[in-house]
XYZ file of C-alpha atoms in Angstrom:
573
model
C 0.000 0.000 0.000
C 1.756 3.647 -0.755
C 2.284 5.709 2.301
C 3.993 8.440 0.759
C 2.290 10.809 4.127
C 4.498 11.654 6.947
C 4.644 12.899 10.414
C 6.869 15.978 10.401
C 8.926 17.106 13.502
C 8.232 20.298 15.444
C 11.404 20.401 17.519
C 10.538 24.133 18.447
C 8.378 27.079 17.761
C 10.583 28.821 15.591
C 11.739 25.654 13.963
C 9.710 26.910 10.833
C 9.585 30.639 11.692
C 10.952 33.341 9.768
C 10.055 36.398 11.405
C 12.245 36.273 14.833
C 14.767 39.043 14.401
C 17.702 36.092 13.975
C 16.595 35.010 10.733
C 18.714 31.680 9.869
C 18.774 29.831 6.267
C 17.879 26.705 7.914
C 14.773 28.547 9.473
C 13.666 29.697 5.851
C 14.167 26.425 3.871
C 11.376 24.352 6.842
C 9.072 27.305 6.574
C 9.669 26.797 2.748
C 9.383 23.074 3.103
C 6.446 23.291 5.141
C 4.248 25.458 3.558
C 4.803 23.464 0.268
C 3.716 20.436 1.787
C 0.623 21.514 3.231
C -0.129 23.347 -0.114
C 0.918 20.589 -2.412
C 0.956 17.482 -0.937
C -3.049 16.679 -1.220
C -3.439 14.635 1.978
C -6.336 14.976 4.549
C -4.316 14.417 7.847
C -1.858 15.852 8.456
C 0.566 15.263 11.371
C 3.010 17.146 14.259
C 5.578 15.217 16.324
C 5.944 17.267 19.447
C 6.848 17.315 22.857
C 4.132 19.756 23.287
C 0.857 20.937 22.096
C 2.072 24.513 21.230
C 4.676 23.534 19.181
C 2.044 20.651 17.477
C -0.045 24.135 17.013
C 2.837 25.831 14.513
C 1.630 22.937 12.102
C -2.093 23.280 12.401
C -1.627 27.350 12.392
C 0.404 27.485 8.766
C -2.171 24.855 7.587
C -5.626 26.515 8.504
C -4.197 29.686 6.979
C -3.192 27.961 3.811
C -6.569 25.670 3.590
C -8.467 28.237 4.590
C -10.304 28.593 0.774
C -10.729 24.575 0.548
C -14.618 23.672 1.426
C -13.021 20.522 2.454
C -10.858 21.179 5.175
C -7.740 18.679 6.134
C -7.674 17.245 9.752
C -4.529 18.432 12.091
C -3.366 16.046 14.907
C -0.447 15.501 17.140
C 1.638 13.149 18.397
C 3.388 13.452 21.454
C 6.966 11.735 21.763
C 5.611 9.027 24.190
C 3.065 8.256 21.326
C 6.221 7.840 18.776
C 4.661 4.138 18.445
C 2.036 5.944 16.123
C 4.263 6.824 13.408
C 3.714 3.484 12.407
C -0.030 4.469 11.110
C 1.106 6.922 8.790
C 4.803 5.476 7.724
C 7.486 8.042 7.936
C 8.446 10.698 10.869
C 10.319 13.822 8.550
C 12.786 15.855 10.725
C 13.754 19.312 10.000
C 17.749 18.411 10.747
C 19.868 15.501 11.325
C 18.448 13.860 14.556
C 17.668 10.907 13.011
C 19.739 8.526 15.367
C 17.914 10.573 18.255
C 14.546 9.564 16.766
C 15.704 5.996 16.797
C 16.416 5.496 20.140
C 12.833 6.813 20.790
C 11.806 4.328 18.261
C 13.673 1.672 20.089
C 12.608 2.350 23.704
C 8.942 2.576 22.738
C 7.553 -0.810 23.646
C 5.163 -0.445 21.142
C 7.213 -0.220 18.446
C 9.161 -2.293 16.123
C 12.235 -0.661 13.938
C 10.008 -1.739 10.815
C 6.971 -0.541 11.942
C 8.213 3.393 10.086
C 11.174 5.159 8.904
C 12.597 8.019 9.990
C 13.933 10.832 7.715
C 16.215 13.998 8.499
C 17.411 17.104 6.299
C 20.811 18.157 6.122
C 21.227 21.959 6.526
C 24.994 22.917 7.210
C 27.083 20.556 7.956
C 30.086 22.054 9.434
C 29.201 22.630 13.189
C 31.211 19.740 15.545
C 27.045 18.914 17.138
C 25.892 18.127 13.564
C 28.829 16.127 12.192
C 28.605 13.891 16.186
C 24.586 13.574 14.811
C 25.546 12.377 11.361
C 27.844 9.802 12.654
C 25.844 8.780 15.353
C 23.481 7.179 12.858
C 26.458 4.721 12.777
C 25.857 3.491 15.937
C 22.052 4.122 16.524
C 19.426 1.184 15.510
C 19.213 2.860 12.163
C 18.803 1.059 9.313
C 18.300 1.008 5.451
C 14.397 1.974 5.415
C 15.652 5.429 7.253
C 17.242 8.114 5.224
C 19.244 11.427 5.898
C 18.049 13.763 2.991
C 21.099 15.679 1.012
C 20.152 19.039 -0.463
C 22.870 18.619 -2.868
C 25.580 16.415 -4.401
C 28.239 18.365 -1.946
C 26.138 17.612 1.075
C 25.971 13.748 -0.250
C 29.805 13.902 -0.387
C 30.278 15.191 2.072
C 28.022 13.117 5.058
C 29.103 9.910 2.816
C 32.750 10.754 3.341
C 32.167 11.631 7.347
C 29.981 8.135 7.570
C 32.904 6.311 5.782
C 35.582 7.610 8.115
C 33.482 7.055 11.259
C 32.893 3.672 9.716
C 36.760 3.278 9.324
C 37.533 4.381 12.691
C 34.846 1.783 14.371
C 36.146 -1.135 12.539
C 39.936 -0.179 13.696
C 38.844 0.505 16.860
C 36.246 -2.611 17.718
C 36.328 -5.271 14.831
C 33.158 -3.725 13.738
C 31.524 -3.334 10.750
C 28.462 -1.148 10.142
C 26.218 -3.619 8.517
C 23.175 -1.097 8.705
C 23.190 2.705 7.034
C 20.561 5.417 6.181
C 19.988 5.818 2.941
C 21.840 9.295 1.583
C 19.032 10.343 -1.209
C 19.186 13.851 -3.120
C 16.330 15.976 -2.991
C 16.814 19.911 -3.522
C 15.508 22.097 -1.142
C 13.099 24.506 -2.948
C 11.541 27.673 -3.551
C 7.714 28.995 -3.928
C 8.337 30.332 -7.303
C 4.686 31.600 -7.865
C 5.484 34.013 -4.648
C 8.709 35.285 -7.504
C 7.478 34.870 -10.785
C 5.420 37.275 -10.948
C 2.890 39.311 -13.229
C 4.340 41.893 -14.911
C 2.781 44.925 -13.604
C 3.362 43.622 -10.377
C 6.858 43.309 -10.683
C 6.912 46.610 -12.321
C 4.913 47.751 -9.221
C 8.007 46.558 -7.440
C 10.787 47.899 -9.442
C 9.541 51.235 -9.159
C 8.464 51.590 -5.563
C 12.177 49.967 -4.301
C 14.121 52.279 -7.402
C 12.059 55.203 -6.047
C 13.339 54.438 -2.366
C 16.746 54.048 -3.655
C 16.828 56.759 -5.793
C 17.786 54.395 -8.844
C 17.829 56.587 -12.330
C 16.415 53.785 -15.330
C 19.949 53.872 -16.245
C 21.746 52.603 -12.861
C 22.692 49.040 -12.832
C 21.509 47.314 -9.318
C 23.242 44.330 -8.242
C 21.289 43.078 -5.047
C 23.063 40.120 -2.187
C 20.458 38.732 -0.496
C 21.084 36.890 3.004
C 22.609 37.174 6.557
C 25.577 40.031 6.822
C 27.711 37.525 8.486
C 31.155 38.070 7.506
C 32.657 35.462 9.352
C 30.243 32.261 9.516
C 27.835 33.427 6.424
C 30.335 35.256 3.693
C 32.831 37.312 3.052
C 31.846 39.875 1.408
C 35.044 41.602 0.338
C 35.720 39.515 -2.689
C 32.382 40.623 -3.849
C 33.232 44.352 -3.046
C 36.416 44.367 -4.811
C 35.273 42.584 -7.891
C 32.058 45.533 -7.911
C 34.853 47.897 -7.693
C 36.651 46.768 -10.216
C 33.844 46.509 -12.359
C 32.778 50.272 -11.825
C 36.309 51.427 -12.542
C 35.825 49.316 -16.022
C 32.592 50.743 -16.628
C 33.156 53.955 -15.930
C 36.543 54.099 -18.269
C 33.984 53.013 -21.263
C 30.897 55.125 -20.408
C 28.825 52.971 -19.285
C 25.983 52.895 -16.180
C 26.614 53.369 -12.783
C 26.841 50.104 -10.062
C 24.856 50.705 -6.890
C 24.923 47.125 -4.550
C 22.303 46.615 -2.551
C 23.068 44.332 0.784
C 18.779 43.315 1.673
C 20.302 41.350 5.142
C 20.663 41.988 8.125
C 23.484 41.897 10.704
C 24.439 39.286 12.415
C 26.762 40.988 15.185
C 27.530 44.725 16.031
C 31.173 43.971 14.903
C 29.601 42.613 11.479
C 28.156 45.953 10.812
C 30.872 48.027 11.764
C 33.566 46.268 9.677
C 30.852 46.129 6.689
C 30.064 49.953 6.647
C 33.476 50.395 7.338
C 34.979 48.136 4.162
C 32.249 49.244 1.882
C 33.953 53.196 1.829
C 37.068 51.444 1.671
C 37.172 48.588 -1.098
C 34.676 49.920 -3.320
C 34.105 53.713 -3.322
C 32.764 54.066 -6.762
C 30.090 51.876 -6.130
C 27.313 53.055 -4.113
C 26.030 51.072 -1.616
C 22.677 50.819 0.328
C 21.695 48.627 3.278
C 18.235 47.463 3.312
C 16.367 45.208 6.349
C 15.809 42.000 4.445
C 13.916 40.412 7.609
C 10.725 42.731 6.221
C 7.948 40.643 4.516
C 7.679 43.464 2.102
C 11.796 43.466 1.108
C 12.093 39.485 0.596
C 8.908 39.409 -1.278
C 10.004 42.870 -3.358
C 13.284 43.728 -3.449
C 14.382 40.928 -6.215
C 12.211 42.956 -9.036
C 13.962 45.883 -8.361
C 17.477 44.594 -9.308
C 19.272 44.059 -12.562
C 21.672 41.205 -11.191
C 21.514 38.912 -8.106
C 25.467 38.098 -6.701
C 26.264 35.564 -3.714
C 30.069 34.939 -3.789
C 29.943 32.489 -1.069
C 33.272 30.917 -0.081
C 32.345 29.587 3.259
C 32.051 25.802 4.569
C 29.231 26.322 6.675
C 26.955 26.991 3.134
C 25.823 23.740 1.891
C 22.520 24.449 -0.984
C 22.020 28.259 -1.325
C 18.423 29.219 -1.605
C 18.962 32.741 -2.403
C 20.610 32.251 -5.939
C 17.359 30.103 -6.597
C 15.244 32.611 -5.413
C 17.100 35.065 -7.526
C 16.387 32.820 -10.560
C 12.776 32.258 -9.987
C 12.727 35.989 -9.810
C 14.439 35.830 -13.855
C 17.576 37.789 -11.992
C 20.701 36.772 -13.847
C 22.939 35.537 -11.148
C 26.613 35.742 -10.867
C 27.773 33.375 -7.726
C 31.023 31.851 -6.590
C 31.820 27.749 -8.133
C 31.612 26.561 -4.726
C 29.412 23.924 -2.992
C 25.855 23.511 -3.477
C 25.930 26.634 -5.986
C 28.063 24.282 -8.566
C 24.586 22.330 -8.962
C 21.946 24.786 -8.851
C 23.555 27.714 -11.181
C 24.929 26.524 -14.950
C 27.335 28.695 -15.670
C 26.946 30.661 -19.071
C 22.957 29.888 -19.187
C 21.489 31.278 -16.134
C 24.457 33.606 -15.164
C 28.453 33.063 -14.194
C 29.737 30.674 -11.613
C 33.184 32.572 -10.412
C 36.182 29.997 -10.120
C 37.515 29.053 -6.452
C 40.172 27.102 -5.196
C 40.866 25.922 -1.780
C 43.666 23.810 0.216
C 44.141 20.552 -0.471
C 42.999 18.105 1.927
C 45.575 17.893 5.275
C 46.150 21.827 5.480
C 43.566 22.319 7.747
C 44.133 19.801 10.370
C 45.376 22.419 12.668
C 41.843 24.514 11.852
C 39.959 21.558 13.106
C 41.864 20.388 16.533
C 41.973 23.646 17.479
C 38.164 23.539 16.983
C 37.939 20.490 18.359
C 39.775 21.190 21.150
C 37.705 24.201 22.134
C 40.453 26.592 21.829
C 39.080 28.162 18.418
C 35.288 28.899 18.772
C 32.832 28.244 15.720
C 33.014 31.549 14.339
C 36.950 31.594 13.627
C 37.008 28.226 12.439
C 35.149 28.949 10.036
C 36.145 32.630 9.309
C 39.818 31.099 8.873
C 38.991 28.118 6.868
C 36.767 30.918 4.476
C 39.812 33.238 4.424
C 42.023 30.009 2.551
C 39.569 30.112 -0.420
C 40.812 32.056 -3.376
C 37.640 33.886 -5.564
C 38.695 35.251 -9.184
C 37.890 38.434 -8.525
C 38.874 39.379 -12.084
C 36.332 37.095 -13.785
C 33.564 38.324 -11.005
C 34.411 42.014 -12.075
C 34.011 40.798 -15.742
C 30.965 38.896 -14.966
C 29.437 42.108 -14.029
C 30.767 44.470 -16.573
C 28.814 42.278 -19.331
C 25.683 41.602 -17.540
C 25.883 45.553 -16.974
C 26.539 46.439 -20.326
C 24.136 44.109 -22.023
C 20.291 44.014 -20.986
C 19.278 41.356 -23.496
C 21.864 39.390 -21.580
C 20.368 40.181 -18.461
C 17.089 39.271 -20.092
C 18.482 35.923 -21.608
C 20.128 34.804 -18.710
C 16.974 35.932 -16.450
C 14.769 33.902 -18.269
C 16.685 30.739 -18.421
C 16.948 30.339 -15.016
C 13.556 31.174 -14.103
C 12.407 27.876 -16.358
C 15.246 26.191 -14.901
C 13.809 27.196 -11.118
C 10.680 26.101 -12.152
C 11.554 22.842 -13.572
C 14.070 22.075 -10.631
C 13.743 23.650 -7.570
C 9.803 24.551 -7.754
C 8.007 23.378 -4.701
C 5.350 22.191 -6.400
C 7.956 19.885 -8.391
C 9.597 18.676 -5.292
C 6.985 17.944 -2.921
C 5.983 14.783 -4.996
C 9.736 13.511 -5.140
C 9.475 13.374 -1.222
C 6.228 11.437 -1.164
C 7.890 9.328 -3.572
C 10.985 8.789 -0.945
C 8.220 8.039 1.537
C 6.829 5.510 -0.744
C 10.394 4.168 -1.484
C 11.303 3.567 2.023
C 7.943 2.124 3.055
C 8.270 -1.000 0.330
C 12.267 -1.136 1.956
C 10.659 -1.401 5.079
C 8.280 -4.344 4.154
C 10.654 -6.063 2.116
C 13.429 -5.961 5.670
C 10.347 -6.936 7.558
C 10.028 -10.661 7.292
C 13.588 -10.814 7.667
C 14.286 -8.083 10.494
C 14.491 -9.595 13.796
C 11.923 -7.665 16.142
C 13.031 -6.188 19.353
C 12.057 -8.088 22.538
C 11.869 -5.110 24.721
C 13.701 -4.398 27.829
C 16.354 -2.165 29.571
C 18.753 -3.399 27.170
C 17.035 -1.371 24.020
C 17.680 1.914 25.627
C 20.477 4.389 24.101
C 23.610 3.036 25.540
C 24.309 7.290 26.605
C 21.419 7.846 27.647
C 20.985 5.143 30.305
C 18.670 5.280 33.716
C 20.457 7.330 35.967
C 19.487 5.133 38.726
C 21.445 2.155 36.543
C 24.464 4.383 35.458
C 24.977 5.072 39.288
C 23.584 2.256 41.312
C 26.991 2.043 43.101
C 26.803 5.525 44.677
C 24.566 5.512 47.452
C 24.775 3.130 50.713
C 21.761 1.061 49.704
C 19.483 0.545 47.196
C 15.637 0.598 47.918
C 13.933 -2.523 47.549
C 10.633 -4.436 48.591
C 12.215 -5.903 51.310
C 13.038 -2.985 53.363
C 10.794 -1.984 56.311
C 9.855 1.250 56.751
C 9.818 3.305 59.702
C 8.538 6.835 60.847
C 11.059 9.797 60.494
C 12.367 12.082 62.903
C 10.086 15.094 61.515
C 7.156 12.995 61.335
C 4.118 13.596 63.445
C 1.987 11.073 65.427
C -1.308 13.567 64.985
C -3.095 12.966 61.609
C -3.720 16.456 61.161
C 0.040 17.709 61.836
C 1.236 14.795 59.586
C -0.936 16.135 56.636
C 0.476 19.781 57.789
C 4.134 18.501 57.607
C 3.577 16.882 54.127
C 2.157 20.023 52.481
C 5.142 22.050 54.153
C 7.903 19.901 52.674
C 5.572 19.631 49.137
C 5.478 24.117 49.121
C 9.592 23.960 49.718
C 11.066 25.659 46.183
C 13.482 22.913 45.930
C 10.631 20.400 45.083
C 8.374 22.429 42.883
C 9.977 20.848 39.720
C 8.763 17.787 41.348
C 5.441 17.911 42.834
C 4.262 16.717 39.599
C 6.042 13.279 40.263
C 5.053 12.696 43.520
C 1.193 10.917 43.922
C 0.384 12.958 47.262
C -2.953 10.638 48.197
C -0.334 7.794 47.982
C 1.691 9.962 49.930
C -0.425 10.009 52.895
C -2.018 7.114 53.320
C 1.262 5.200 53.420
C 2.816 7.852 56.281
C -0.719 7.033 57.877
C 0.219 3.194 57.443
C 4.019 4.293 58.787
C 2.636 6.305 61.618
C 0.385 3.266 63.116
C 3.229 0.551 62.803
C 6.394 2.116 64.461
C 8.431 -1.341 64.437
C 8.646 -0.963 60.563
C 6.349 -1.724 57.900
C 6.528 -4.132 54.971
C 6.459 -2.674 51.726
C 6.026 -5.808 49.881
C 2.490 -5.728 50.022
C 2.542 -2.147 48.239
C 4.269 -3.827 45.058
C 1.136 -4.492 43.170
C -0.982 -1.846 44.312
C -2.352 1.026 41.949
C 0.063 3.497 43.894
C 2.896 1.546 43.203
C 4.550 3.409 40.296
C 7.794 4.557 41.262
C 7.092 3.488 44.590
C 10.990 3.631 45.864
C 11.556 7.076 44.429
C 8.286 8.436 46.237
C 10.074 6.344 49.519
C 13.227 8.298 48.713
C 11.851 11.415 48.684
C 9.850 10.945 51.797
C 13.377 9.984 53.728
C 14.941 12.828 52.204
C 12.054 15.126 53.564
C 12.767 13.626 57.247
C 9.002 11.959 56.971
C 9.548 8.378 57.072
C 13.256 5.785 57.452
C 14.703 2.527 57.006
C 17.005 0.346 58.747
């Protein structure tokens, strides 16, 4: 039967938010993904994982705004993580990052659930950051297995996560005699772009052009090359390539008489040093090139500002970039694009047809080892790993400037170029175009699933199928106290406990209100609670708690017996 539905992760509010003032690419590609599926996908349920209802609610929010014209209206429901089990009705959990090995542990704990019963499928954003890479390689490890899948944006992410599985892989089998027998699957699938939002009517667009021009204070003639993104100069881009090219390119146009260059950086900052050193290198690198900063957080600037340029440019050169939506955006928009020939950009932009891809070069491999331990070894934070690793990556600033001297110089190459990518956006990277090639994943990995079923071996549960890490702290640290609780203790009154019913009741509710135990007065099962001090109280030569084993108040019996002896209220010999 095709299950090509799936239960989608809500790790957070803002997982699939883009209007918090710290506006991440990651954040815009699930509210992308998200939107497209409720819009595209065609199902009638559709589900949240979440811990919580509110975060379940982000889900049925973005859909009853986006089915709010169907007379048919889709049904919203959540599943709660201790429900996990329930994945299993609709065949595939989707998570916005690269938790997958998390997921399976839950999967593996649940006694309800078998590892065939669903599959469990993450996205790979960057890919960089020491937390993601120990995620990705965890999957090694964690009871994952071929009907689960780790979703690559791009053939550089696929390289990339293949190459860190292979050496984890490596290091395992050198290390233990093992060999991974079970891996995710690594499938391609671009992330995409709402093109109808871009491609756009034209008097719309011209709508567009002139309001942003007008703000500008753009003559027809000036040529507007617009970046689009976070002004990040250290973990998003460095932007001085891109300056000095522009430069450059001015100095060339000007000699020949041709238009002006004004750059337009729609971002925002990501740091007060960011926008210092920015305003600070734009008078300095490029001074015949005017340059305006615009908020591109604003609904009306992402939606607008595109129609109001003559060329996109993204000269990325950073490791933490893995796909690029912007450039795609830029296409859908028919911008001609000029972007650096590095990572996920090598895929998405053909160079010559929908604008220029600028040549890089980098290191070869074993020249950054010292980058990386010092990373590693928490001497070099995030930020200058990264900035240092992007300042080892050569741009040819010389073809850039080029690039833009004959896009500037020749509108129907603009035009050309503008309209070949925005067929190629439509054909590739169109939501509407990739939605079904994730159903069809689902699909995929639901016939691996009941092909691995007869011969998977299902899970017999016990303590033994919990994450190895992530053990019972009472297990991990049995050894630690004098005793250990058990049914065969007797139990006794404490020294603060009263003889008088009423003061007894008085005494518990004094040691519940201490702030110390507020985080657990939720745990504790107070009606238990008192009628076993009432039990304690009348039998002061210890009483049995072996006959409390199979009562209805006996869940977590010896922790609620723990916490009374801690509170003074009851003890054992």
């Amino acid at each position: 039967m095709p299950r090509s539905n799936c239960v989608i992760r809500i790790p957070s509010k803002d997982s699939y938010n883009t209007a918090g003032p710290t506006l991440m690419g990651r954040q815009s590609a699930n509210e992308g993904f998200l939107k497209a599926w409720l819009r595209h996908s065609g199902h009638a349920e559709f589900w949240a994982l979440a811990r919580f209802k509110e975060e379940a609610q982000v889900l049925a929010r973005m859909g009853e705004a986006i089915h709010k014209p169907l007379t048919q209206k889709p049904v919203y429901r959540w599943l709660s993580q201790n429900n996990i089990h329930r994945i299993g009705e609709v065949g595939a959990a989707y998570l916005p990052g690269p938790q997958v090995a998390d997921v399976a542990w839950m999967r593996r704990r649940n006694p309800n659930a078998q590892a065939t019963d669903f599959s469990i499928v993450g996205m790979t954003h960057t890919s960089c950051e020491l937390p993601i890479q120990d995620a990705l390689a965890n999957m090694l490890t964690a009871p994952v297995y071929p009907w689960d899948a780790q979703i690559c944006p791009s053939i550089s992410v696929q390289t990339m996560v293949q190459r860190l599985l292979d050496d984890e892989a490596a290091w395992l089998h050198e290390h233990t005699g093992a060999v991974c027998a079970n891996r995710p699957q690594l499938p391609i699938v671009p992330l995409g772009v709402d093109c109808d939002s871009l491609d756009i009517a034209p008097a719309a667009k011209a709508q567009h052009r002139q309001h942003w021009r007008a703000k500008w204070q753009l003559s027809a003639q000036d040529i507007c090359v617009l970046y689009m993104g976070r002004l990040d100069l250290r973990t998003k881009a460095n932007l001085y390539p891109m300056l000095d090219a522009l430069e450059l390119a001015a100095q060339q146009l000007r000699n020949s008489n041709g238009p002006k260059l004004t750059l337009v950086l729609a971002g925002w900052f990501a740091s007060e040093w960011d926008e210092t050193t920015l305003r600070a290198a734009v008078l300095q690198a490029c001074p015949n090139v005017r340059v305006i900063f615009e908020d591109g957080r604003t609904p009306e600037a992402r939606q607008g500002v595109w129609h109001a340029a003559d060329i996109f440019s993204s000269l990325v050169d950073n490791i933490q970039e893995t796909f690029g939506l912007t450039p795609i955006e830029a296409m859908a928009a028919s911008l001609p694009v000029v972007v650096s020939d590095y990572d996920g950009y090598r895929e998405s932009v053909r160079d010559g047809i929908d604008g220029y891809r600028i040549r890089t070069w980098q290191p070869a491999a074993g020249e950054g080892i010292d980058l990386i331990e010092a990373h590693a070894d928490a001497i070099l934070g995030y930020r200058d790993y990264v900035s240092k690793a992007s300042a080892f990556v050569g741009i040819d600033i010389a073809q850039a400037a080029s690039a833009y001297v004959q896009l500037a110089l020749d509108p129907a190459l603009r035009q050309r170029m503008g309209a070949q990518g925005r067929a190629r956006a439509r054909q590739e990277y169109d939501w509407a175009q990739l939605i079904p090639r994730y159903m069809a994943l689902f699909n995929e990995l639901s016939a691996t699933r009941q092909q691995a079923s007869a011969k998977h071996v299902q899970q017999s549960h016990s303590a033994g199928l919990r994450h190895p890490r992530r053990s019972d702290p009472f297990h991990s640290f049995s050894h630690y106290p004098s005793a250990t609780l058990n049914a065969n203790m007797l139990l006794r009154p404490g020294p603060l406990l009263p003889a008088d019913a009423v003061q007894r009741e008085a005494m518990l509710a004094l040691q519940l209100e201490r702030p110390i135990y507020q985080n657990i007065r939720n745990n504790l099962n107070v009606p238990a609670l008192q009628a076993l001090l009432a039990q304690v109280a009348a039998q002061p030569n210890g009483l049995s708690l072996q006959h409390w084993q199979g009562s209805s108040d006996a869940a977590y019996l010896h922790r609620q017996i723990g916490w009374l002896i801690k509170a003074g209220l009851a003890s054992t010999a």
